[in-house]
Structures are given as C-alpha cells and as structure tokens.
PDB file of C-alpha atoms in Angstrom:
ATOM      1  CA  MET A  15      11.581 -28.370   3.717  1.00  0.00           C
ATOM      2  CA  GLU A  16      10.622 -28.911   7.339  1.00  0.00           C
ATOM      3  CA  PRO A  17       6.932 -29.641   8.073  1.00  0.00           C
ATOM      4  CA  LEU A  18       4.911 -26.914   9.791  1.00  0.00           C
ATOM      5  CA  LYS A  19       3.552 -27.831  13.205  1.00  0.00           C
ATOM      6  CA  PHE A  20       0.761 -26.479  15.378  1.00  0.00           C
ATOM      7  CA  LEU A  21       1.852 -24.120  18.165  1.00  0.00           C
ATOM      8  CA  ASP A  22       0.567 -23.900  21.733  1.00  0.00           C
ATOM      9  CA  THR A  23      -1.173 -20.646  20.779  1.00  0.00           C
ATOM     10  CA  ASP A  24      -2.986 -22.441  17.930  1.00  0.00           C
ATOM     11  CA  VAL A  25      -4.652 -25.013  20.145  1.00  0.00           C
ATOM     12  CA  GLY A  26      -4.927 -23.145  23.455  1.00  0.00           C
ATOM     13  CA  GLY A  27      -7.829 -21.028  24.594  1.00  0.00           C
ATOM     14  CA  PRO A  28      -8.187 -17.516  25.925  1.00  0.00           C
ATOM     15  CA  PRO A  29      -6.588 -16.572  29.246  1.00  0.00           C
ATOM     16  CA  GLU A  30      -8.401 -17.454  32.436  1.00  0.00           C
ATOM     17  CA  PRO A  31     -11.195 -15.086  33.464  1.00  0.00           C
ATOM     18  CA  GLY A  32     -10.091 -12.436  35.946  1.00  0.00           C
ATOM     19  CA  TRP A  33      -7.990  -9.292  36.125  1.00  0.00           C
ATOM     20  CA  HIS A  34      -5.284  -8.626  33.514  1.00  0.00           C
ATOM     21  CA  ALA A  35      -2.990  -5.609  33.145  1.00  0.00           C
ATOM     22  CA  GLY A  36      -2.980  -3.842  29.813  1.00  0.00           C
ATOM     23  CA  THR A  37      -2.295  -0.686  27.827  1.00  0.00           C
ATOM     24  CA  VAL A  38      -4.765   1.239  25.673  1.00  0.00           C
ATOM     25  CA  THR A  39      -3.496   1.014  22.073  1.00  0.00           C
ATOM     26  CA  THR A  40      -6.583   2.304  20.246  1.00  0.00           C
ATOM     27  CA  ALA A  41      -9.212   4.736  21.490  1.00  0.00           C
ATOM     28  CA  CYS A  42     -11.306   6.479  18.868  1.00  0.00           C
ATOM     29  CA  TRP A  43     -14.765   7.347  17.635  1.00  0.00           C
ATOM     30  CA  ARG A  44     -16.503   4.794  15.398  1.00  0.00           C
ATOM     31  CA  GLN A  45     -19.958   4.239  13.975  1.00  0.00           C
ATOM     32  CA  SER A  46     -21.973   1.305  15.313  1.00  0.00           C
ATOM     33  CA  SER A  47     -23.689  -1.157  12.986  1.00  0.00           C
ATOM     34  CA  HIS A  48     -26.785   1.058  13.330  1.00  0.00           C
ATOM     35  CA  ASN A  49     -24.765   4.180  12.427  1.00  0.00           C
ATOM     36  CA  ASN A  50     -24.609   5.568  15.978  1.00  0.00           C
ATOM     37  CA  ARG A  51     -21.514   7.128  17.521  1.00  0.00           C
ATOM     38  CA  MET A  52     -19.517   4.957  19.874  1.00  0.00           C
ATOM     39  CA  VAL A  53     -16.088   4.948  21.499  1.00  0.00           C
ATOM     40  CA  TYR A  54     -14.003   1.988  20.318  1.00  0.00           C
ATOM     41  CA  LEU A  55     -11.145   0.740  22.486  1.00  0.00           C
ATOM     42  CA  VAL A  56      -8.364  -1.835  22.029  1.00  0.00           C
ATOM     43  CA  LEU A  57      -6.102  -2.900  24.896  1.00  0.00           C
ATOM     44  CA  ALA A  58      -2.838  -4.839  24.610  1.00  0.00           C
ATOM     45  CA  LEU A  59      -2.759  -7.327  27.482  1.00  0.00           C
ATOM     46  CA  ASP A  60       0.566  -7.686  29.281  1.00  0.00           C
ATOM     47  CA  GLY A  61       2.280 -11.057  28.947  1.00  0.00           C
ATOM     48  CA  LEU A  62      -0.137 -12.472  26.370  1.00  0.00           C
ATOM     49  CA  SER A  63       0.502 -13.024  22.680  1.00  0.00           C
ATOM     50  CA  ALA A  64      -1.672 -13.540  19.615  1.00  0.00           C
ATOM     51  CA  PRO A  65      -4.416 -14.425  19.255  1.00  0.00           C
ATOM     52  CA  PHE A  66      -5.300 -13.415  22.822  1.00  0.00           C
ATOM     53  CA  GLY A  67      -2.869 -10.537  23.357  1.00  0.00           C
ATOM     54  CA  GLN A  68      -5.511  -7.880  22.805  1.00  0.00           C
ATOM     55  CA  VAL A  69      -9.101  -7.306  23.736  1.00  0.00           C
ATOM     56  CA  SER A  70     -11.526  -4.706  22.423  1.00  0.00           C
ATOM     57  CA  ASP A  71     -14.421  -2.899  24.012  1.00  0.00           C
ATOM     58  CA  TYR A  72     -16.918  -0.316  22.844  1.00  0.00           C
ATOM     59  CA  PHE A  73     -19.289   2.215  24.364  1.00  0.00           C
ATOM     60  CA  VAL A  74     -22.393   3.094  22.286  1.00  0.00           C
ATOM     61  CA  LEU A  75     -23.344   6.648  23.256  1.00  0.00           C
ATOM     62  CA  GLU A  76     -26.398   7.336  21.100  1.00  0.00           C
ATOM     63  CA  GLY A  77     -29.262   5.536  19.398  1.00  0.00           C
ATOM     64  CA  ALA A  78     -29.600   2.696  21.925  1.00  0.00           C
ATOM     65  CA  THR A  79     -32.178   2.463  24.701  1.00  0.00           C
ATOM     66  CA  PRO A  80     -31.900   5.107  27.426  1.00  0.00           C
ATOM     67  CA  ARG A  81     -30.796   2.396  29.885  1.00  0.00           C
ATOM     68  CA  GLY A  82     -28.191   1.074  27.425  1.00  0.00           C
ATOM     69  CA  ILE A  83     -26.775   4.546  26.849  1.00  0.00           C
ATOM     70  CA  ALA A  84     -26.663   5.230  30.606  1.00  0.00           C
ATOM     71  CA  CYS A  85     -24.775   1.945  31.185  1.00  0.00           C
ATOM     72  CA  SER A  86     -22.291   2.721  28.377  1.00  0.00           C
ATOM     73  CA  ARG A  87     -21.681   6.213  29.717  1.00  0.00           C
ATOM     74  CA  ARG A  88     -21.163   4.910  33.254  1.00  0.00           C
ATOM     75  CA  ARG A  89     -18.698   2.245  32.048  1.00  0.00           C
ATOM     76  CA  LEU A  90     -16.835   4.916  30.053  1.00  0.00           C
ATOM     77  CA  VAL A  91     -16.519   7.118  33.160  1.00  0.00           C
ATOM     78  CA  GLU A  92     -15.243   4.076  35.110  1.00  0.00           C
ATOM     79  CA  LEU A  93     -12.621   3.507  32.397  1.00  0.00           C
ATOM     80  CA  PHE A  94     -11.488   7.147  32.535  1.00  0.00           C
ATOM     81  CA  HIS A  95     -11.246   6.948  36.341  1.00  0.00           C
ATOM     82  CA  ALA A  96      -9.300   3.670  36.169  1.00  0.00           C
ATOM     83  CA  CYS A  97      -6.838   5.413  33.817  1.00  0.00           C
ATOM     84  CA  GLY A  98      -6.332   8.243  36.327  1.00  0.00           C
ATOM     85  CA  LEU A  99      -8.520  10.787  34.526  1.00  0.00           C
ATOM     86  CA  SER A 100     -11.356  12.748  36.134  1.00  0.00           C
ATOM     87  CA  PRO A 101     -14.054  13.718  33.629  1.00  0.00           C
ATOM     88  CA  ARG A 102     -16.644  16.223  34.810  1.00  0.00           C
ATOM     89  CA  ALA A 103     -20.149  16.982  33.574  1.00  0.00           C
ATOM     90  CA  GLY A 104     -19.833  19.200  30.492  1.00  0.00           C
ATOM     91  CA  ASP A 105     -16.347  17.948  29.525  1.00  0.00           C
ATOM     92  CA  GLU A 106     -15.946  16.823  25.924  1.00  0.00           C
ATOM     93  CA  ILE A 107     -15.514  13.059  25.541  1.00  0.00           C
ATOM     94  CA  ARG A 108     -12.036  12.676  24.009  1.00  0.00           C
ATOM     95  CA  PRO A 109     -11.132   9.019  23.488  1.00  0.00           C
ATOM     96  CA  GLY A 110      -7.585   9.966  22.454  1.00  0.00           C
ATOM     97  CA  ASP A 111      -6.859  10.964  26.064  1.00  0.00           C
ATOM     98  CA  LEU A 112      -6.829   7.232  26.899  1.00  0.00           C
ATOM     99  CA  LEU A 113      -4.070   6.270  24.443  1.00  0.00           C
ATOM    100  CA  LYS A 114      -1.017   4.573  25.968  1.00  0.00           C
ATOM    101  CA  LEU A 115      -2.480   4.607  29.478  1.00  0.00           C
ATOM    102  CA  LYS A 116      -2.180   1.581  31.757  1.00  0.00           C
ATOM    103  CA  VAL A 117      -5.243  -0.062  33.250  1.00  0.00           C
ATOM    104  CA  GLU A 118      -6.400  -3.446  34.528  1.00  0.00           C
ATOM    105  CA  VAL A 119      -9.342  -5.144  32.843  1.00  0.00           C
ATOM    106  CA  LYS A 120     -11.551  -7.884  34.185  1.00  0.00           C
ATOM    107  CA  ILE A 121     -11.979 -10.489  31.485  1.00  0.00           C
ATOM    108  CA  ALA A 122     -14.897 -12.917  31.284  1.00  0.00           C
ATOM    109  CA  HIS A 123     -15.541 -15.605  28.707  1.00  0.00           C
ATOM    110  CA  GLU A 124     -18.538 -15.562  26.412  1.00  0.00           C
ATOM    111  CA  VAL A 125     -19.544 -18.060  23.762  1.00  0.00           C
ATOM    112  CA  TRP A 126     -20.336 -16.489  20.409  1.00  0.00           C
ATOM    113  CA  LYS A 127     -21.117 -18.548  17.306  1.00  0.00           C
ATOM    114  CA  GLY A 128     -19.739 -21.653  18.977  1.00  0.00           C
ATOM    115  CA  SER A 129     -16.369 -20.284  20.092  1.00  0.00           C
ATOM    116  CA  THR A 130     -15.172 -18.829  23.385  1.00  0.00           C
ATOM    117  CA  ARG A 131     -13.989 -15.256  23.282  1.00  0.00           C
ATOM    118  CA  MET A 132     -12.931 -12.619  25.796  1.00  0.00           C
ATOM    119  CA  GLN A 133     -15.256  -9.912  27.058  1.00  0.00           C
ATOM    120  CA  VAL A 134     -14.292  -6.895  29.174  1.00  0.00           C
ATOM    121  CA  VAL A 135     -16.627  -6.613  32.161  1.00  0.00           C
ATOM    122  CA  ALA A 136     -14.844  -4.059  34.396  1.00  0.00           C
ATOM    123  CA  TYR A 137     -11.880  -1.721  34.714  1.00  0.00           C
ATOM    124  CA  ARG A 138      -9.676  -0.738  37.649  1.00  0.00           C
ATOM    125  CA  PRO A 139      -6.471   1.297  38.031  1.00  0.00           C
ATOM    126  CA  ALA A 140      -3.231  -0.450  37.159  1.00  0.00           C
ATOM    127  CA  ARG A 141      -1.443  -1.664  40.241  1.00  0.00           C
ATOM    128  CA  PRO A 142       1.609   0.375  41.148  1.00  0.00           C
ATOM    129  CA  LEU A 143       4.915  -1.332  40.585  1.00  0.00           C
ATOM    130  CA  PRO A 144       6.631  -2.674  43.710  1.00  0.00           C
ATOM    131  CA  VAL A 145       8.855  -0.109  45.383  1.00  0.00           C
ATOM    132  CA  LYS A 146      12.561  -0.810  45.084  1.00  0.00           C
ATOM    133  CA  ARG A 147      15.520   0.800  46.776  1.00  0.00           C
ATOM    134  CA  GLY A 148      18.485   2.568  45.274  1.00  0.00           C
ATOM    135  CA  ARG A 149      18.712   3.750  41.688  1.00  0.00           C
ATOM    136  CA  GLU A 150      15.737   1.640  40.634  1.00  0.00           C
ATOM    137  CA  ALA A 151      13.441   3.611  42.963  1.00  0.00           C
ATOM    138  CA  ASP A 152      13.480   6.634  40.629  1.00  0.00           C
ATOM    139  CA  VAL A 153      12.501   4.461  37.675  1.00  0.00           C
ATOM    140  CA  VAL A 154       9.636   2.899  39.629  1.00  0.00           C
ATOM    141  CA  THR A 155       8.329   6.344  40.607  1.00  0.00           C
ATOM    142  CA  VAL A 156       8.418   7.548  36.996  1.00  0.00           C
ATOM    143  CA  LEU A 157       6.624   4.431  35.726  1.00  0.00           C
ATOM    144  CA  SER A 158       3.919   4.514  38.379  1.00  0.00           C
ATOM    145  CA  MET A 159       3.262   8.225  37.669  1.00  0.00           C
ATOM    146  CA  GLU A 160       3.059   7.699  33.876  1.00  0.00           C
ATOM    147  CA  ASN A 161      -0.720   8.017  33.581  1.00  0.00           C
ATOM    148  CA  LEU A 162      -0.864  11.142  35.748  1.00  0.00           C
ATOM    149  CA  GLU A 163       2.019  12.937  34.054  1.00  0.00           C
ATOM    150  CA  ARG A 164       0.632  12.299  30.591  1.00  0.00           C
ATOM    151  CA  HIS A 165      -2.336  14.502  31.466  1.00  0.00           C
ATOM    152  CA  GLY A 166      -0.626  17.101  33.612  1.00  0.00           C
ATOM    153  CA  ALA A 167      -2.058  15.857  36.888  1.00  0.00           C
TER     154      ALA A 167
END
C-alpha cells in the first residue's frame, strides 16, 4: 500500500483577495440562528477546487437592526443587478431566480476562530467573453447572453 501524502490544496490557503468569477449554485430561503428569514447563497468559483471552490453569502431580511436590514436588502439588490435582473419595489423576492447565473464576486479574507476564510464583500456583472470571429462568434454570443435569456430579457 502506497503512503498517503498531503496535497497542495491541503496546505494552501484561500485565493487572493479580489474579484473572482462564479456561478450561483444555491439560492434559497433559510432561517437565521435567531429564526429570522434570510436568503442563503452559494457560488461555485471558476478555476478553484475544494476546499476553496465555493463561497457562501447570506442576506438577513428581518429581525436585525433597521440599518442591518437596509444593508442586507441593498446588497441583495446589487446581487440581482449584477446577475442581470432588475427587481422593482413591490416585486416578490425569489432567490431561485439567481440559480445558475454568472456573476463576479469580490472576495476578502477574514479571520474567524483562528483561521482565514473567504468573505463576499461585493458583486458585479460577469465580464463578457472575448469576441471571436467565425463559427465561435455565435457560441460567444449565446454564452454572454445566458443570464438575460434565462429570464426572458
């Protein structure tokens, strides 16, 4: 039997802070630790593998301080905009609309219980793919329009 060895991913740290492309893999309602409704989000980060291939975020929408709720709601609207969606006052908040959409996330590092972990601090639209000529141009157009077409825009 061959001995098991540590891998680069075992001893390495999280990716550098900054912007990273990703795809929303989970977007749903959850209950916070204080039993308040929140939107829970998981993004798969492009080009990264476990244990740093995903990052989660959440938006507490009730039960917190008025300022905290306002900040969560504003961040949620920024996420929807970054995904190509345009929520309006009075629209129902539907986390499922975010599933499989592309977005870029700004990652920062935070130390929690002695270890460094990733924290999402901002969202922006995914960069369009570079334009290519010939047959590949149609594929690029389809891929760059993916978020809009998913929601009939």
